[in-house]
Amino acid sequence: MRRIDLIVIHCSATREDRSYPVTKLIADHAARFGFTGYHYYVTRDGKVYQTRHENLVGAHAKHYNQHSIGVCYEGGLDKHGRPMDTRTDAQKASLWHLLQSLKLDYPDAKIIGHCELPHVSKACPCFLASTEYSRL
């Protein structure tokens, strides 16, 4: 079993008026990495998909993949393509429950947003995850 000390939250960088279903995410990641880089994906309707086994290293946070779990939500851009927290109420609830469960399995893991990693210039996930999930 891998040692996990980070749970990194991402957005799919999808405009709020467009869909990015889990099947498309899987196909895009397979083409890019040869496998799905995120461990979990949460669609706008709040459905949680496990897209990679937690025991397998992901491809979501350069230099941190060996010891992290990647969680991505569908969205992250407004209708003009600008970074924005587009999480639906269903996504917020599902993310909270998923992260609560992951913290039970990895109690020492810190929850942060991709943008909170050193040397990351992206806005992803378009909200401050470490603050929002500090109570977990």
Tab-separated table of N, CA and C in Angstrom:
chain	number	residue	atom	x	y	z
A	1	MET	N	0.839	-1.188	0.000
A	1	MET	CA	0.000	0.000	0.000
A	1	MET	C	0.879	1.246	0.000
A	2	ARG	N	0.478	2.233	-0.800
A	2	ARG	CA	1.252	3.467	-0.877
A	2	ARG	C	1.065	4.325	0.368
A	3	ARG	N	2.087	5.082	0.686
A	3	ARG	CA	1.987	6.074	1.753
A	3	ARG	C	1.360	7.320	1.128
A	4	ILE	N	0.218	7.750	1.645
A	4	ILE	CA	-0.494	8.910	1.118
A	4	ILE	C	-0.447	10.022	2.146
A	5	ASP	N	0.145	11.163	1.758
A	5	ASP	CA	0.143	12.308	2.664
A	5	ASP	C	-0.520	13.548	2.054
A	6	LEU	N	-1.031	13.401	0.826
A	6	LEU	CA	-1.747	14.507	0.170
A	6	LEU	C	-2.973	13.986	-0.568
A	7	ILE	N	-4.027	14.762	-0.492
A	7	ILE	CA	-5.202	14.575	-1.341
A	7	ILE	C	-5.323	15.883	-2.106
A	8	VAL	N	-5.119	15.804	-3.417
A	8	VAL	CA	-5.062	17.009	-4.240
A	8	VAL	C	-6.366	17.157	-5.026
A	9	ILE	N	-7.004	18.317	-4.860
A	9	ILE	CA	-8.271	18.597	-5.523
A	9	ILE	C	-7.998	19.353	-6.825
A	10	HIS	N	-8.684	18.916	-7.877
A	10	HIS	CA	-8.539	19.497	-9.210
A	10	HIS	C	-9.911	19.826	-9.784
A	11	CYS	N	-9.906	20.650	-10.836
A	11	CYS	CA	-11.087	20.826	-11.672
A	11	CYS	C	-10.717	20.345	-13.066
A	12	SER	N	-11.712	19.998	-13.855
A	12	SER	CA	-11.440	19.494	-15.207
A	12	SER	C	-11.207	20.617	-16.214
A	13	ALA	N	-11.301	21.871	-15.763
A	13	ALA	CA	-11.156	23.047	-16.642
A	13	ALA	C	-12.167	22.976	-17.786
A	14	THR	N	-13.400	22.673	-17.412
A	14	THR	CA	-14.508	22.590	-18.359
A	14	THR	C	-15.430	23.777	-18.129
A	15	ARG	N	-15.847	24.417	-19.208
A	15	ARG	CA	-16.770	25.548	-19.090
A	15	ARG	C	-18.081	25.097	-18.468
A	16	GLU	N	-18.675	25.985	-17.686
A	16	GLU	CA	-19.889	25.641	-16.951
A	16	GLU	C	-21.071	25.321	-17.857
A	17	ASP	N	-21.023	25.740	-19.118
A	17	ASP	CA	-22.119	25.465	-20.042
A	17	ASP	C	-21.832	24.283	-20.965
A	18	ARG	N	-20.785	23.516	-20.636
A	18	ARG	CA	-20.425	22.342	-21.431
A	18	ARG	C	-20.296	21.130	-20.533
A	19	SER	N	-20.444	19.985	-21.136
A	19	SER	CA	-20.357	18.726	-20.396
A	19	SER	C	-18.998	18.064	-20.641
A	20	TYR	N	-18.487	17.402	-19.619
A	20	TYR	CA	-17.273	16.617	-19.739
A	20	TYR	C	-17.502	15.317	-18.974
A	21	PRO	N	-18.188	14.376	-19.611
A	21	PRO	CA	-18.538	13.133	-18.913
A	21	PRO	C	-17.306	12.295	-18.566
A	22	VAL	N	-17.487	11.404	-17.630
A	22	VAL	CA	-16.383	10.570	-17.164
A	22	VAL	C	-15.781	9.760	-18.308
A	23	THR	N	-16.586	9.333	-19.264
A	23	THR	CA	-16.066	8.564	-20.398
A	23	THR	C	-15.084	9.380	-21.225
A	24	LYS	N	-15.345	10.667	-21.374
A	24	LYS	CA	-14.447	11.558	-22.113
A	24	LYS	C	-13.158	11.791	-21.321
A	25	LEU	N	-13.288	11.981	-20.021
A	25	LEU	CA	-12.107	12.138	-19.160
A	25	LEU	C	-11.206	10.924	-19.283
A	26	ILE	N	-11.787	9.734	-19.185
A	26	ILE	CA	-11.007	8.502	-19.261
A	26	ILE	C	-10.314	8.384	-20.614
A	27	ALA	N	-11.036	8.677	-21.690
A	27	ALA	CA	-10.454	8.594	-23.037
A	27	ALA	C	-9.326	9.612	-23.217
A	28	ASP	N	-9.531	10.835	-22.755
A	28	ASP	CA	-8.504	11.872	-22.890
A	28	ASP	C	-7.248	11.522	-22.094
A	29	HIS	N	-7.429	11.021	-20.892
A	29	HIS	CA	-6.270	10.644	-20.072
A	29	HIS	C	-5.556	9.422	-20.642
A	30	ALA	N	-6.316	8.484	-21.156
A	30	ALA	CA	-5.697	7.296	-21.772
A	30	ALA	C	-4.830	7.712	-22.956
A	31	ALA	N	-5.304	8.667	-23.746
A	31	ALA	CA	-4.534	9.146	-24.890
A	31	ALA	C	-3.283	9.897	-24.443
A	32	ARG	N	-3.392	10.620	-23.340
A	32	ARG	CA	-2.274	11.450	-22.874
A	32	ARG	C	-1.259	10.681	-22.028
A	33	PHE	N	-1.767	9.868	-21.084
A	33	PHE	CA	-0.893	9.196	-20.120
A	33	PHE	C	-0.828	7.683	-20.292
A	34	GLY	N	-1.794	7.126	-21.007
A	34	GLY	CA	-1.903	5.679	-21.103
A	34	GLY	C	-2.801	5.095	-20.018
A	35	PHE	N	-3.288	5.941	-19.117
A	35	PHE	CA	-4.199	5.551	-18.038
A	35	PHE	C	-4.846	6.821	-17.496
A	36	THR	N	-5.854	6.644	-16.648
A	36	THR	CA	-6.525	7.799	-16.052
A	36	THR	C	-5.672	8.350	-14.921
A	37	GLY	N	-5.408	9.650	-14.957
A	37	GLY	CA	-4.519	10.278	-13.989
A	37	GLY	C	-5.137	10.561	-12.635
A	38	TYR	N	-6.456	10.805	-12.606
A	38	TYR	CA	-7.143	11.081	-11.336
A	38	TYR	C	-7.655	9.775	-10.739
A	39	HIS	N	-7.747	9.747	-9.435
A	39	HIS	CA	-8.293	8.581	-8.752
A	39	HIS	C	-9.821	8.656	-8.663
A	40	TYR	N	-10.343	9.884	-8.565
A	40	TYR	CA	-11.791	10.084	-8.471
A	40	TYR	C	-12.211	11.264	-9.341
A	41	TYR	N	-13.420	11.157	-9.867
A	41	TYR	CA	-14.001	12.221	-10.691
A	41	TYR	C	-15.439	12.423	-10.241
A	42	VAL	N	-15.813	13.690	-10.018
A	42	VAL	CA	-17.152	14.025	-9.545
A	42	VAL	C	-17.841	14.877	-10.612
A	43	THR	N	-18.895	14.332	-11.198
A	43	THR	CA	-19.625	15.035	-12.244
A	43	THR	C	-20.598	16.047	-11.629
A	44	ARG	N	-21.142	16.910	-12.478
A	44	ARG	CA	-22.010	17.993	-11.998
A	44	ARG	C	-23.225	17.501	-11.220
A	45	ASP	N	-23.689	16.309	-11.542
A	45	ASP	CA	-24.849	15.772	-10.821
A	45	ASP	C	-24.463	15.162	-9.473
A	46	GLY	N	-23.183	15.227	-9.123
A	46	GLY	CA	-22.711	14.735	-7.832
A	46	GLY	C	-22.302	13.280	-7.829
A	47	LYS	N	-22.357	12.632	-8.964
A	47	LYS	CA	-21.952	11.219	-9.037
A	47	LYS	C	-20.430	11.127	-8.926
A	48	VAL	N	-19.975	10.230	-8.069
A	48	VAL	CA	-18.542	10.016	-7.845
A	48	VAL	C	-18.115	8.757	-8.584
A	49	TYR	N	-17.080	8.888	-9.404
A	49	TYR	CA	-16.520	7.759	-10.141
A	49	TYR	C	-15.102	7.513	-9.651
A	50	GLN	N	-14.792	6.280	-9.311
A	50	GLN	CA	-13.400	5.944	-9.043
A	50	GLN	C	-12.803	5.583	-10.402
A	51	THR	N	-11.853	6.379	-10.858
A	51	THR	CA	-11.281	6.206	-12.192
A	51	THR	C	-9.878	5.606	-12.162
A	52	ARG	N	-9.332	5.452	-10.979
A	52	ARG	CA	-8.026	4.799	-10.808
A	52	ARG	C	-7.973	4.253	-9.394
A	53	HIS	N	-7.432	3.053	-9.236
A	53	HIS	CA	-7.339	2.454	-7.908
A	53	HIS	C	-6.376	3.275	-7.053
A	54	GLU	N	-6.714	3.448	-5.797
A	54	GLU	CA	-5.889	4.248	-4.886
A	54	GLU	C	-4.482	3.689	-4.702
A	55	ASN	N	-4.302	2.394	-4.872
A	55	ASN	CA	-2.977	1.794	-4.726
A	55	ASN	C	-2.049	2.116	-5.895
A	56	LEU	N	-2.616	2.633	-6.976
A	56	LEU	CA	-1.814	2.954	-8.162
A	56	LEU	C	-1.468	4.433	-8.187
A	57	VAL	N	-0.257	4.739	-8.573
A	57	VAL	CA	0.187	6.129	-8.699
A	57	VAL	C	-0.599	6.792	-9.820
A	58	GLY	N	-1.047	8.004	-9.601
A	58	GLY	CA	-1.792	8.758	-10.603
A	58	GLY	C	-0.876	9.629	-11.442
A	59	ALA	N	-1.493	10.493	-12.222
A	59	ALA	CA	-0.774	11.486	-13.038
A	59	ALA	C	-1.587	12.762	-12.978
A	60	HIS	N	-1.478	13.468	-11.855
A	60	HIS	CA	-2.301	14.657	-11.653
A	60	HIS	C	-1.549	15.814	-11.011
A	61	ALA	N	-0.426	15.554	-10.391
A	61	ALA	CA	0.326	16.604	-9.703
A	61	ALA	C	1.817	16.279	-9.783
A	62	LYS	N	2.473	16.855	-10.761
A	62	LYS	CA	3.887	16.581	-11.000
A	62	LYS	C	4.703	16.714	-9.712
A	63	HIS	N	5.545	15.750	-9.459
A	63	HIS	CA	6.422	15.640	-8.285
A	63	HIS	C	5.692	15.177	-7.022
A	64	TYR	N	4.360	15.003	-7.082
A	64	TYR	CA	3.592	14.624	-5.899
A	64	TYR	C	2.752	13.364	-6.113
A	65	ASN	N	2.774	12.814	-7.297
A	65	ASN	CA	1.923	11.672	-7.621
A	65	ASN	C	2.212	10.429	-6.788
A	66	GLN	N	3.460	10.207	-6.439
A	66	GLN	CA	3.844	8.998	-5.707
A	66	GLN	C	3.132	8.869	-4.367
A	67	HIS	N	2.814	9.998	-3.749
A	67	HIS	CA	2.254	9.956	-2.397
A	67	HIS	C	0.957	10.757	-2.260
A	68	SER	N	0.167	10.774	-3.346
A	68	SER	CA	-1.080	11.530	-3.285
A	68	SER	C	-2.231	10.801	-3.976
A	69	ILE	N	-3.423	11.262	-3.653
A	69	ILE	CA	-4.663	10.842	-4.300
A	69	ILE	C	-5.181	12.074	-5.042
A	70	GLY	N	-5.570	11.890	-6.304
A	70	GLY	CA	-6.100	12.994	-7.104
A	70	GLY	C	-7.612	12.905	-7.226
A	71	VAL	N	-8.277	13.998	-6.868
A	71	VAL	CA	-9.736	14.094	-6.945
A	71	VAL	C	-10.067	15.280	-7.844
A	72	CYS	N	-10.883	15.043	-8.857
A	72	CYS	CA	-11.225	16.080	-9.828
A	72	CYS	C	-12.732	16.263	-9.895
A	73	TYR	N	-13.163	17.527	-9.999
A	73	TYR	CA	-14.580	17.777	-10.239
A	73	TYR	C	-14.763	18.340	-11.645
A	74	GLU	N	-15.902	18.021	-12.255
A	74	GLU	CA	-16.241	18.505	-13.586
A	74	GLU	C	-16.565	19.993	-13.491
A	75	GLY	N	-15.825	20.810	-14.230
A	75	GLY	CA	-16.069	22.251	-14.225
A	75	GLY	C	-14.796	23.032	-13.982
A	76	GLY	N	-14.974	24.228	-13.457
A	76	GLY	CA	-13.834	25.073	-13.116
A	76	GLY	C	-13.663	26.295	-13.998
A	77	LEU	N	-14.497	26.439	-15.042
A	77	LEU	CA	-14.430	27.619	-15.908
A	77	LEU	C	-15.833	28.181	-16.094
A	78	ASP	N	-15.928	29.517	-16.164
A	78	ASP	CA	-17.220	30.117	-16.474
A	78	ASP	C	-17.518	29.926	-17.961
A	79	LYS	N	-18.626	30.454	-18.426
A	79	LYS	CA	-19.017	30.215	-19.819
A	79	LYS	C	-18.105	30.908	-20.822
A	80	HIS	N	-17.254	31.812	-20.339
A	80	HIS	CA	-16.293	32.502	-21.203
A	80	HIS	C	-14.896	31.878	-21.139
A	81	GLY	N	-14.743	30.843	-20.339
A	81	GLY	CA	-13.461	30.160	-20.227
A	81	GLY	C	-12.547	30.710	-19.150
A	82	ARG	N	-13.094	31.538	-18.263
A	82	ARG	CA	-12.293	32.088	-17.157
A	82	ARG	C	-12.424	31.204	-15.918
A	83	PRO	N	-11.341	31.067	-15.132
A	83	PRO	CA	-11.399	30.243	-13.922
A	83	PRO	C	-12.510	30.702	-12.986
A	84	MET	N	-13.286	29.743	-12.500
A	84	MET	CA	-14.378	30.038	-11.577
A	84	MET	C	-14.776	28.750	-10.864
A	85	ASP	N	-15.120	28.878	-9.605
A	85	ASP	CA	-15.633	27.743	-8.854
A	85	ASP	C	-17.056	27.473	-9.347
A	86	THR	N	-17.205	26.452	-10.158
A	86	THR	CA	-18.511	26.133	-10.751
A	86	THR	C	-19.166	24.921	-10.091
A	87	ARG	N	-18.676	24.499	-8.950
A	87	ARG	CA	-19.236	23.312	-8.299
A	87	ARG	C	-20.713	23.503	-7.998
A	88	THR	N	-21.480	22.496	-8.325
A	88	THR	CA	-22.897	22.484	-7.986
A	88	THR	C	-23.046	22.075	-6.523
A	89	ASP	N	-24.239	22.278	-5.982
A	89	ASP	CA	-24.489	21.820	-4.609
A	89	ASP	C	-24.270	20.316	-4.501
A	90	ALA	N	-24.678	19.587	-5.532
A	90	ALA	CA	-24.485	18.125	-5.529
A	90	ALA	C	-22.997	17.778	-5.515
A	91	GLN	N	-22.192	18.500	-6.276
A	91	GLN	CA	-20.745	18.247	-6.280
A	91	GLN	C	-20.137	18.576	-4.928
A	92	LYS	N	-20.544	19.692	-4.348
A	92	LYS	CA	-19.999	20.076	-3.042
A	92	LYS	C	-20.298	19.006	-1.996
A	93	ALA	N	-21.524	18.505	-1.996
A	93	ALA	CA	-21.895	17.464	-1.028
A	93	ALA	C	-21.114	16.182	-1.286
A	94	SER	N	-21.014	15.785	-2.540
A	94	SER	CA	-20.294	14.545	-2.870
A	94	SER	C	-18.811	14.661	-2.562
A	95	LEU	N	-18.226	15.797	-2.868
A	95	LEU	CA	-16.808	16.005	-2.553
A	95	LEU	C	-16.582	15.923	-1.047
A	96	TRP	N	-17.448	16.548	-0.282
A	96	TRP	CA	-17.312	16.520	1.176
A	96	TRP	C	-17.341	15.076	1.684
A	97	HIS	N	-18.308	14.298	1.227
A	97	HIS	CA	-18.426	12.905	1.685
A	97	HIS	C	-17.251	12.054	1.212
A	98	LEU	N	-16.820	12.251	-0.019
A	98	LEU	CA	-15.667	11.504	-0.532
A	98	LEU	C	-14.418	11.834	0.277
A	99	LEU	N	-14.173	13.109	0.513
A	99	LEU	CA	-12.981	13.522	1.257
A	99	LEU	C	-13.045	13.058	2.709
A	100	GLN	N	-14.222	13.068	3.273
A	100	GLN	CA	-14.412	12.562	4.635
A	100	GLN	C	-14.021	11.081	4.688
A	101	SER	N	-14.440	10.326	3.697
A	101	SER	CA	-14.102	8.901	3.625
A	101	SER	C	-12.606	8.691	3.411
A	102	LEU	N	-12.022	9.482	2.520
A	102	LEU	CA	-10.578	9.358	2.266
A	102	LEU	C	-9.767	9.697	3.511
A	103	LYS	N	-10.225	10.672	4.283
A	103	LYS	CA	-9.510	11.035	5.510
A	103	LYS	C	-9.566	9.909	6.552
A	104	LEU	N	-10.626	9.111	6.516
A	104	LEU	CA	-10.675	7.951	7.404
A	104	LEU	C	-9.594	6.946	7.029
A	105	ASP	N	-9.389	6.770	5.722
A	105	ASP	CA	-8.364	5.833	5.241
A	105	ASP	C	-6.955	6.409	5.334
A	106	TYR	N	-6.846	7.721	5.194
A	106	TYR	CA	-5.537	8.398	5.197
A	106	TYR	C	-5.607	9.593	6.164
A	107	PRO	N	-5.669	9.328	7.461
A	107	PRO	CA	-5.894	10.404	8.432
A	107	PRO	C	-4.805	11.473	8.464
A	108	ASP	N	-3.597	11.146	8.032
A	108	ASP	CA	-2.517	12.127	8.051
A	108	ASP	C	-2.403	12.919	6.755
A	109	ALA	N	-3.241	12.596	5.778
A	109	ALA	CA	-3.176	13.279	4.484
A	109	ALA	C	-3.739	14.694	4.601
A	110	LYS	N	-3.039	15.616	3.997
A	110	LYS	CA	-3.465	17.009	3.939
A	110	LYS	C	-4.264	17.198	2.651
A	111	ILE	N	-5.398	17.885	2.748
A	111	ILE	CA	-6.220	18.176	1.574
A	111	ILE	C	-5.864	19.573	1.079
A	112	ILE	N	-5.453	19.643	-0.196
A	112	ILE	CA	-5.091	20.928	-0.794
A	112	ILE	C	-5.591	20.978	-2.240
A	113	GLY	N	-5.665	22.178	-2.759
A	113	GLY	CA	-5.983	22.353	-4.167
A	113	GLY	C	-4.714	22.287	-4.997
A	114	HIS	N	-4.844	21.925	-6.249
A	114	HIS	CA	-3.699	21.850	-7.151
A	114	HIS	C	-2.912	23.161	-7.132
A	115	CYS	N	-3.613	24.288	-7.131
A	115	CYS	CA	-2.960	25.600	-7.143
A	115	CYS	C	-2.151	25.881	-5.883
A	116	GLU	N	-2.364	25.101	-4.839
A	116	GLU	CA	-1.648	25.315	-3.578
A	116	GLU	C	-0.310	24.594	-3.524
A	117	LEU	N	-0.009	23.802	-4.528
A	117	LEU	CA	1.293	23.145	-4.596
A	117	LEU	C	2.349	24.150	-5.045
A	118	PRO	N	3.577	24.007	-4.566
A	118	PRO	CA	4.643	24.913	-4.995
A	118	PRO	C	4.838	24.875	-6.508
A	119	HIS	N	5.100	26.020	-7.073
A	119	HIS	CA	5.440	26.176	-8.491
A	119	HIS	C	4.290	25.858	-9.441
A	120	VAL	N	3.055	25.867	-8.948
A	120	VAL	CA	1.889	25.662	-9.813
A	120	VAL	C	1.277	27.030	-10.085
A	121	SER	N	1.115	27.354	-11.352
A	121	SER	CA	0.582	28.670	-11.723
A	121	SER	C	-0.875	28.619	-12.179
A	122	LYS	N	-1.503	27.448	-12.091
A	122	LYS	CA	-2.903	27.290	-12.484
A	122	LYS	C	-3.826	27.746	-11.358
A	123	ALA	N	-5.054	28.112	-11.710
A	123	ALA	CA	-6.063	28.463	-10.715
A	123	ALA	C	-6.758	27.227	-10.148
A	124	CYS	N	-6.565	26.100	-10.769
A	124	CYS	CA	-7.205	24.829	-10.418
A	124	CYS	C	-7.052	24.525	-8.926
A	125	PRO	N	-8.107	24.239	-8.239
A	125	PRO	CA	-9.475	23.931	-8.624
A	125	PRO	C	-10.433	25.119	-8.570
A	126	CYS	N	-9.895	26.314	-8.512
A	126	CYS	CA	-10.692	27.556	-8.533
A	126	CYS	C	-11.384	27.852	-7.211
A	127	PHE	N	-10.895	27.282	-6.135
A	127	PHE	CA	-11.292	27.621	-4.776
A	127	PHE	C	-10.166	27.149	-3.860
A	128	LEU	N	-10.121	27.652	-2.651
A	128	LEU	CA	-9.048	27.306	-1.725
A	128	LEU	C	-9.436	26.053	-0.942
A	129	ALA	N	-9.033	24.915	-1.446
A	129	ALA	CA	-9.424	23.621	-0.885
A	129	ALA	C	-8.927	23.431	0.546
A	130	SER	N	-7.727	23.885	0.841
A	130	SER	CA	-7.191	23.676	2.189
A	130	SER	C	-8.055	24.381	3.233
A	131	THR	N	-8.605	25.525	2.894
A	131	THR	CA	-9.494	26.250	3.811
A	131	THR	C	-10.858	25.592	3.886
A	132	GLU	N	-11.426	25.283	2.716
A	132	GLU	CA	-12.777	24.710	2.681
A	132	GLU	C	-12.863	23.372	3.414
A	133	TYR	N	-11.814	22.580	3.320
A	133	TYR	CA	-11.841	21.245	3.917
A	133	TYR	C	-10.989	21.140	5.183
A	134	SER	N	-10.689	22.265	5.794
A	134	SER	CA	-9.820	22.267	6.978
A	134	SER	C	-10.454	21.525	8.169
A	135	ARG	N	-11.766	21.388	8.192
A	135	ARG	CA	-12.448	20.713	9.311
A	135	ARG	C	-12.397	19.185	9.184
A	136	LEU	N	-11.960	18.695	8.044
A	136	LEU	CA	-11.910	17.227	7.868
A	136	LEU	C	-10.647	16.644	8.474
